[in-house]
Tab-separated table of N, CA and C in Angstrom:
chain	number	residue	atom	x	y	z
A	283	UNK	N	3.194	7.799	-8.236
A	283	UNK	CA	3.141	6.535	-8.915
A	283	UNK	C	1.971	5.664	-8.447
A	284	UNK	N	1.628	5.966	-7.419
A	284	UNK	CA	0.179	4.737	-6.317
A	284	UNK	C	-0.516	4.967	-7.329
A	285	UNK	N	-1.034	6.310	-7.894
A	285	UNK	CA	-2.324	6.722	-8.525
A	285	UNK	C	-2.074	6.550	-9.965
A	286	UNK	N	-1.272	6.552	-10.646
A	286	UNK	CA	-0.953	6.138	-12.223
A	286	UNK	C	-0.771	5.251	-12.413
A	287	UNK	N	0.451	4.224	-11.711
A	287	UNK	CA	0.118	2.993	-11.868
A	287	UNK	C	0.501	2.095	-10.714
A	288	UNK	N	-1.166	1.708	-10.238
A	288	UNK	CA	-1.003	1.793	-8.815
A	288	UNK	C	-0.741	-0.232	-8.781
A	289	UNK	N	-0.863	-0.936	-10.117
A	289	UNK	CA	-0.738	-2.352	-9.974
A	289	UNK	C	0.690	-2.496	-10.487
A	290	UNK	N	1.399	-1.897	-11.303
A	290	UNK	CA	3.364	-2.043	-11.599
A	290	UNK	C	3.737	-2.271	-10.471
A	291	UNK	N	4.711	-3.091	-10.409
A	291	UNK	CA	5.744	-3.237	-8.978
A	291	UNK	C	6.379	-2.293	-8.924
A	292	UNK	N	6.529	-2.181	-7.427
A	292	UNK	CA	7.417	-0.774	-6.916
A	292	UNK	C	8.429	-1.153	-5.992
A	293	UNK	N	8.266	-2.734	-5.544
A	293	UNK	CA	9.703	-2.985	-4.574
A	293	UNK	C	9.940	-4.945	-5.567
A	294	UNK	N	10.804	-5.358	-5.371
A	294	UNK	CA	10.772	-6.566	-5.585
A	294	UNK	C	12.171	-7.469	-5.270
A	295	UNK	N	12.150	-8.104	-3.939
A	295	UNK	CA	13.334	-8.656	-3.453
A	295	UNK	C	13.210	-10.070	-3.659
A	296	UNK	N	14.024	-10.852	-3.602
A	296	UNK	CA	14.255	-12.416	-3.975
A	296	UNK	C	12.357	-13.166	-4.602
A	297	UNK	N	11.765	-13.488	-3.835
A	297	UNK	CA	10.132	-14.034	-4.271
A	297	UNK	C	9.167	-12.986	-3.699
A	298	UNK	N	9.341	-11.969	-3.156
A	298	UNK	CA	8.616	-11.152	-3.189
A	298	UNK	C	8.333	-9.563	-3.763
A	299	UNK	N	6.890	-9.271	-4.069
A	299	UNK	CA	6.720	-8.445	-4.726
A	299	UNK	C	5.596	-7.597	-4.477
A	300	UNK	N	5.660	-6.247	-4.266
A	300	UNK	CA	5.148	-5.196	-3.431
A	300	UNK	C	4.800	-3.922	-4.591
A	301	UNK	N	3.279	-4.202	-5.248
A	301	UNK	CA	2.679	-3.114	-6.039
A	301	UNK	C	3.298	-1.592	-5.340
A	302	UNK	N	2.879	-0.444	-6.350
A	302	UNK	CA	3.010	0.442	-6.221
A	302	UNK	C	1.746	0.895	-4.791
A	303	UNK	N	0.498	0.594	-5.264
A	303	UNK	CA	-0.608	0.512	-4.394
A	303	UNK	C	-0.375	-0.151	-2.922
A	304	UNK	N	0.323	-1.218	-2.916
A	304	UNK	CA	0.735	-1.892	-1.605
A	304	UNK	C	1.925	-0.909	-0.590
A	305	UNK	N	2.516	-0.345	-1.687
A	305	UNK	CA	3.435	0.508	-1.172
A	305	UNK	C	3.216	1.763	0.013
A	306	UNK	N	2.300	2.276	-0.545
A	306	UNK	CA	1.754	3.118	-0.623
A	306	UNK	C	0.655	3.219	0.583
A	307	UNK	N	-0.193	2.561	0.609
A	307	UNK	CA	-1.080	1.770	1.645
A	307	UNK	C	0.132	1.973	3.163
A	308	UNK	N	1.178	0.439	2.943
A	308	UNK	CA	1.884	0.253	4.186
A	308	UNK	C	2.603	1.430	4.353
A	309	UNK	N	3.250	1.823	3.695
A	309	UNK	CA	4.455	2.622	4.180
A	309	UNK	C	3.033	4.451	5.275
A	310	UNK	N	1.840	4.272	4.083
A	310	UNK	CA	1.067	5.198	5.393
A	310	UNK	C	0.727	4.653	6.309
A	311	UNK	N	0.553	3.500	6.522
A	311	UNK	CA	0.375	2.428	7.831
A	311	UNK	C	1.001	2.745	8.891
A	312	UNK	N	2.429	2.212	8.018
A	312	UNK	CA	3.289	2.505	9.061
A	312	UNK	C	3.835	3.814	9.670
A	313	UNK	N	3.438	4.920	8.817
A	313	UNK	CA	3.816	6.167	9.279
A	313	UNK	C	3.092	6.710	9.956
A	314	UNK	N	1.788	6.184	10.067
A	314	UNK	CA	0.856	6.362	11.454
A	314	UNK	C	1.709	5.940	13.151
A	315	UNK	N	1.989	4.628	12.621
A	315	UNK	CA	2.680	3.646	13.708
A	315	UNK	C	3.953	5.110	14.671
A	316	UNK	N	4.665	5.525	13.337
A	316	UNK	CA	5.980	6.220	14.017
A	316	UNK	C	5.030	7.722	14.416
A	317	UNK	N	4.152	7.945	14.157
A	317	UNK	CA	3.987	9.323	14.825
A	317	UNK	C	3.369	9.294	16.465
A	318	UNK	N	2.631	7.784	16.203
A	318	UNK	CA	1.741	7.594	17.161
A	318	UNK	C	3.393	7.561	18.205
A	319	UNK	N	4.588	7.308	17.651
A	319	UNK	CA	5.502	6.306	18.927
A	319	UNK	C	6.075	7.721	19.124
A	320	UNK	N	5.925	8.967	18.783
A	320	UNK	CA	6.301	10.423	18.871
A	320	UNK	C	7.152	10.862	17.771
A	321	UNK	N	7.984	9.903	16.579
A	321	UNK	CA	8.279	10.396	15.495
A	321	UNK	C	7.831	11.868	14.983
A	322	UNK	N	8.218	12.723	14.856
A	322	UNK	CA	7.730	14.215	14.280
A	322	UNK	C	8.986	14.574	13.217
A	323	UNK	N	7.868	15.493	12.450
A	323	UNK	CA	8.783	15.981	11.133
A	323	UNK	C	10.103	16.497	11.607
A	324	UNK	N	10.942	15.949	10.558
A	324	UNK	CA	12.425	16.766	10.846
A	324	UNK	C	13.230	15.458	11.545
A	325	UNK	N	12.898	14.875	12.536
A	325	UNK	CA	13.348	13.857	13.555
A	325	UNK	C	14.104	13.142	12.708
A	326	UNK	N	15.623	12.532	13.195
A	326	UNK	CA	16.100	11.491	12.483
A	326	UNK	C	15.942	10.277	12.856
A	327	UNK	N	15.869	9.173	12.173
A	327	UNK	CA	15.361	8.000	12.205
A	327	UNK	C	16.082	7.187	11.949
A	328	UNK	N	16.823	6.368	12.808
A	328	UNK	CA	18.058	5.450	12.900
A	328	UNK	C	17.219	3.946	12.002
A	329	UNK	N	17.725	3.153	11.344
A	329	UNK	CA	17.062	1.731	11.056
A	329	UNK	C	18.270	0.756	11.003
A	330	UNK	N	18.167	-0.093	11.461
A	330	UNK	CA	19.432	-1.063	10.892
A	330	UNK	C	18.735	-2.542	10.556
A	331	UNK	N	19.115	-2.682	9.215
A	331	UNK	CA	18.327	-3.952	8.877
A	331	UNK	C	19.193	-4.217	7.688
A	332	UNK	N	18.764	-5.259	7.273
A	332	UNK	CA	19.147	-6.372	5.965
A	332	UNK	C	18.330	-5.822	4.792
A	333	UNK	N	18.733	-5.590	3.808
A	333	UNK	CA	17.629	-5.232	2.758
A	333	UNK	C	16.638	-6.504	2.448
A	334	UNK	N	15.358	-5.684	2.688
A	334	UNK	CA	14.343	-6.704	2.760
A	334	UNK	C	13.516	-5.261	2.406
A	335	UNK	N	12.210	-6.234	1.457
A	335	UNK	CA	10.800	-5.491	1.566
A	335	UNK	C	10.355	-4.479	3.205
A	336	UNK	N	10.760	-5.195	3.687
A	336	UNK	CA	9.846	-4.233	4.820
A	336	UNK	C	10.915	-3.115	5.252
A	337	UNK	N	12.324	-3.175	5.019
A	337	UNK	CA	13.120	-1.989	5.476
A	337	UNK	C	13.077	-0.839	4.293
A	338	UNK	N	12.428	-1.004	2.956
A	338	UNK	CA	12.378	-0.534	1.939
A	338	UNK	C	10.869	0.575	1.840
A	339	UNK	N	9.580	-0.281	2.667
A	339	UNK	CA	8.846	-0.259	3.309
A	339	UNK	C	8.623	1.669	4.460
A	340	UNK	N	9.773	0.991	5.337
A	340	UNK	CA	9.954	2.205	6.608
A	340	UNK	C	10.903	2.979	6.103
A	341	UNK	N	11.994	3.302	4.791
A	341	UNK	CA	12.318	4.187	4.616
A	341	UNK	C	11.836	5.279	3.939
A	342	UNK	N	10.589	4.758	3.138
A	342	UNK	CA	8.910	5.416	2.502
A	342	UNK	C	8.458	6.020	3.833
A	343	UNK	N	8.119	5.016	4.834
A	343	UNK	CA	7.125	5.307	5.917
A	343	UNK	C	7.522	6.988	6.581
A	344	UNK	N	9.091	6.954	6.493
A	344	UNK	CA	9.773	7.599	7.664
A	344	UNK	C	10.009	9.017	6.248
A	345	UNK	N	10.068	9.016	5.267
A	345	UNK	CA	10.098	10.139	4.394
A	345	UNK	C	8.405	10.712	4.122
A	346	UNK	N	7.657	9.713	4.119
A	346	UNK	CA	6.093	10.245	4.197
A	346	UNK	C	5.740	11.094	5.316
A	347	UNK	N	6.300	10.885	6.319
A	347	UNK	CA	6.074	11.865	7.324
A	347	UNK	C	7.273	13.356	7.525
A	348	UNK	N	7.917	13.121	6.909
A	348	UNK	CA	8.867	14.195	6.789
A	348	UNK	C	9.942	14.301	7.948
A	349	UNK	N	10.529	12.612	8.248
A	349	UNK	CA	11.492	12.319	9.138
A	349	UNK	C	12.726	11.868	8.035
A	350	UNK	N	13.611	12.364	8.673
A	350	UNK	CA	14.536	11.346	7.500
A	350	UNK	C	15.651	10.775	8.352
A	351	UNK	N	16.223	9.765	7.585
A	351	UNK	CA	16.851	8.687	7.591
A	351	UNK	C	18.664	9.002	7.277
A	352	UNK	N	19.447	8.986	8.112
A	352	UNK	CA	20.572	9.653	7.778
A	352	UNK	C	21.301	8.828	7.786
A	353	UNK	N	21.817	7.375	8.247
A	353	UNK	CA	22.699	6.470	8.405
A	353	UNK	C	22.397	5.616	7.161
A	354	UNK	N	23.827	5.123	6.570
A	354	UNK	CA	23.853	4.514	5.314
A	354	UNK	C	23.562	2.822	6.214
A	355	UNK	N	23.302	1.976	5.959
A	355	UNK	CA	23.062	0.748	6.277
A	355	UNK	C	24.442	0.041	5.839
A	356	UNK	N	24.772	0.430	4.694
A	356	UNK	CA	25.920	-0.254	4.226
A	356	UNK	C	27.098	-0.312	5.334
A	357	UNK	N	26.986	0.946	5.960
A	357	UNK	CA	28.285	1.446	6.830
A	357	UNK	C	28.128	1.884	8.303
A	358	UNK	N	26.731	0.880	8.416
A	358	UNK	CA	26.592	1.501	9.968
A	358	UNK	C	27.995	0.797	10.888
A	359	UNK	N	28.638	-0.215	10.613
A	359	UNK	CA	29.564	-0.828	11.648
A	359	UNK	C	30.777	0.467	11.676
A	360	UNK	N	30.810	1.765	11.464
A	360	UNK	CA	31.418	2.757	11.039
A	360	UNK	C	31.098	3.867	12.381
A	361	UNK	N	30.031	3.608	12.812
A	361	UNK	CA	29.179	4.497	13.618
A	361	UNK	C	29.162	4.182	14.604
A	362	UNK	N	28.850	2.385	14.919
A	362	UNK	CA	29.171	2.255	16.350
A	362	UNK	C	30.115	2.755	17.482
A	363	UNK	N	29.443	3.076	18.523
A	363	UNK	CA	30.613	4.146	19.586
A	363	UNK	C	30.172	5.484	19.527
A	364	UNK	N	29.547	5.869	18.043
A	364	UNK	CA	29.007	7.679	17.834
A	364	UNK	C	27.800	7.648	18.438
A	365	UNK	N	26.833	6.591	18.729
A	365	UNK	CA	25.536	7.025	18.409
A	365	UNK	C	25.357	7.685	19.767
A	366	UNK	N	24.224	8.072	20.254
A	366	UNK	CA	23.873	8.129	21.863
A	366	UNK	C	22.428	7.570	21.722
């Protein structure tokens, strides 16, 4: 979608709004950020946040690198006590 239509919105929460191109850009930004911190493919990637642009952001970041994301946000108070 960056390259077809890289000016359409691709995230858009309460007043903010995040092109396809912007997307795209940060979320490789940031997937520099997690490899540099030792993130590697396969690795699971815990996040706990509020839905916001930028957690929408690192769940791009963390699938661009071929980490994924296994905890629902909705239901992390479910998990506490499991994690290590």
């Amino acid at each position: 979608m960056p390259k077809k239509y890289p000016e359409r919105e691709a995230l858009v929460f309460k007043d903010r709004r995040v092109t396809y191109k912007e997307l795209d850009k940060k979320a490789n930004e940031l997937g520099k950020v997690l490899i540099e911190f030792g993130i590697e493919k396969v690795d699971k990637v815990a996040i706990m946040s509020h839905n916001c642009i930028q957690y929408a952001i690192l769940l791009f970041a963390v699938a661009k690198i071929g980490a994924r994301n296994p905890l629902d946000a909705a239901n992390w108070g479910s998990l506490e006590g499991s994690t290590q």
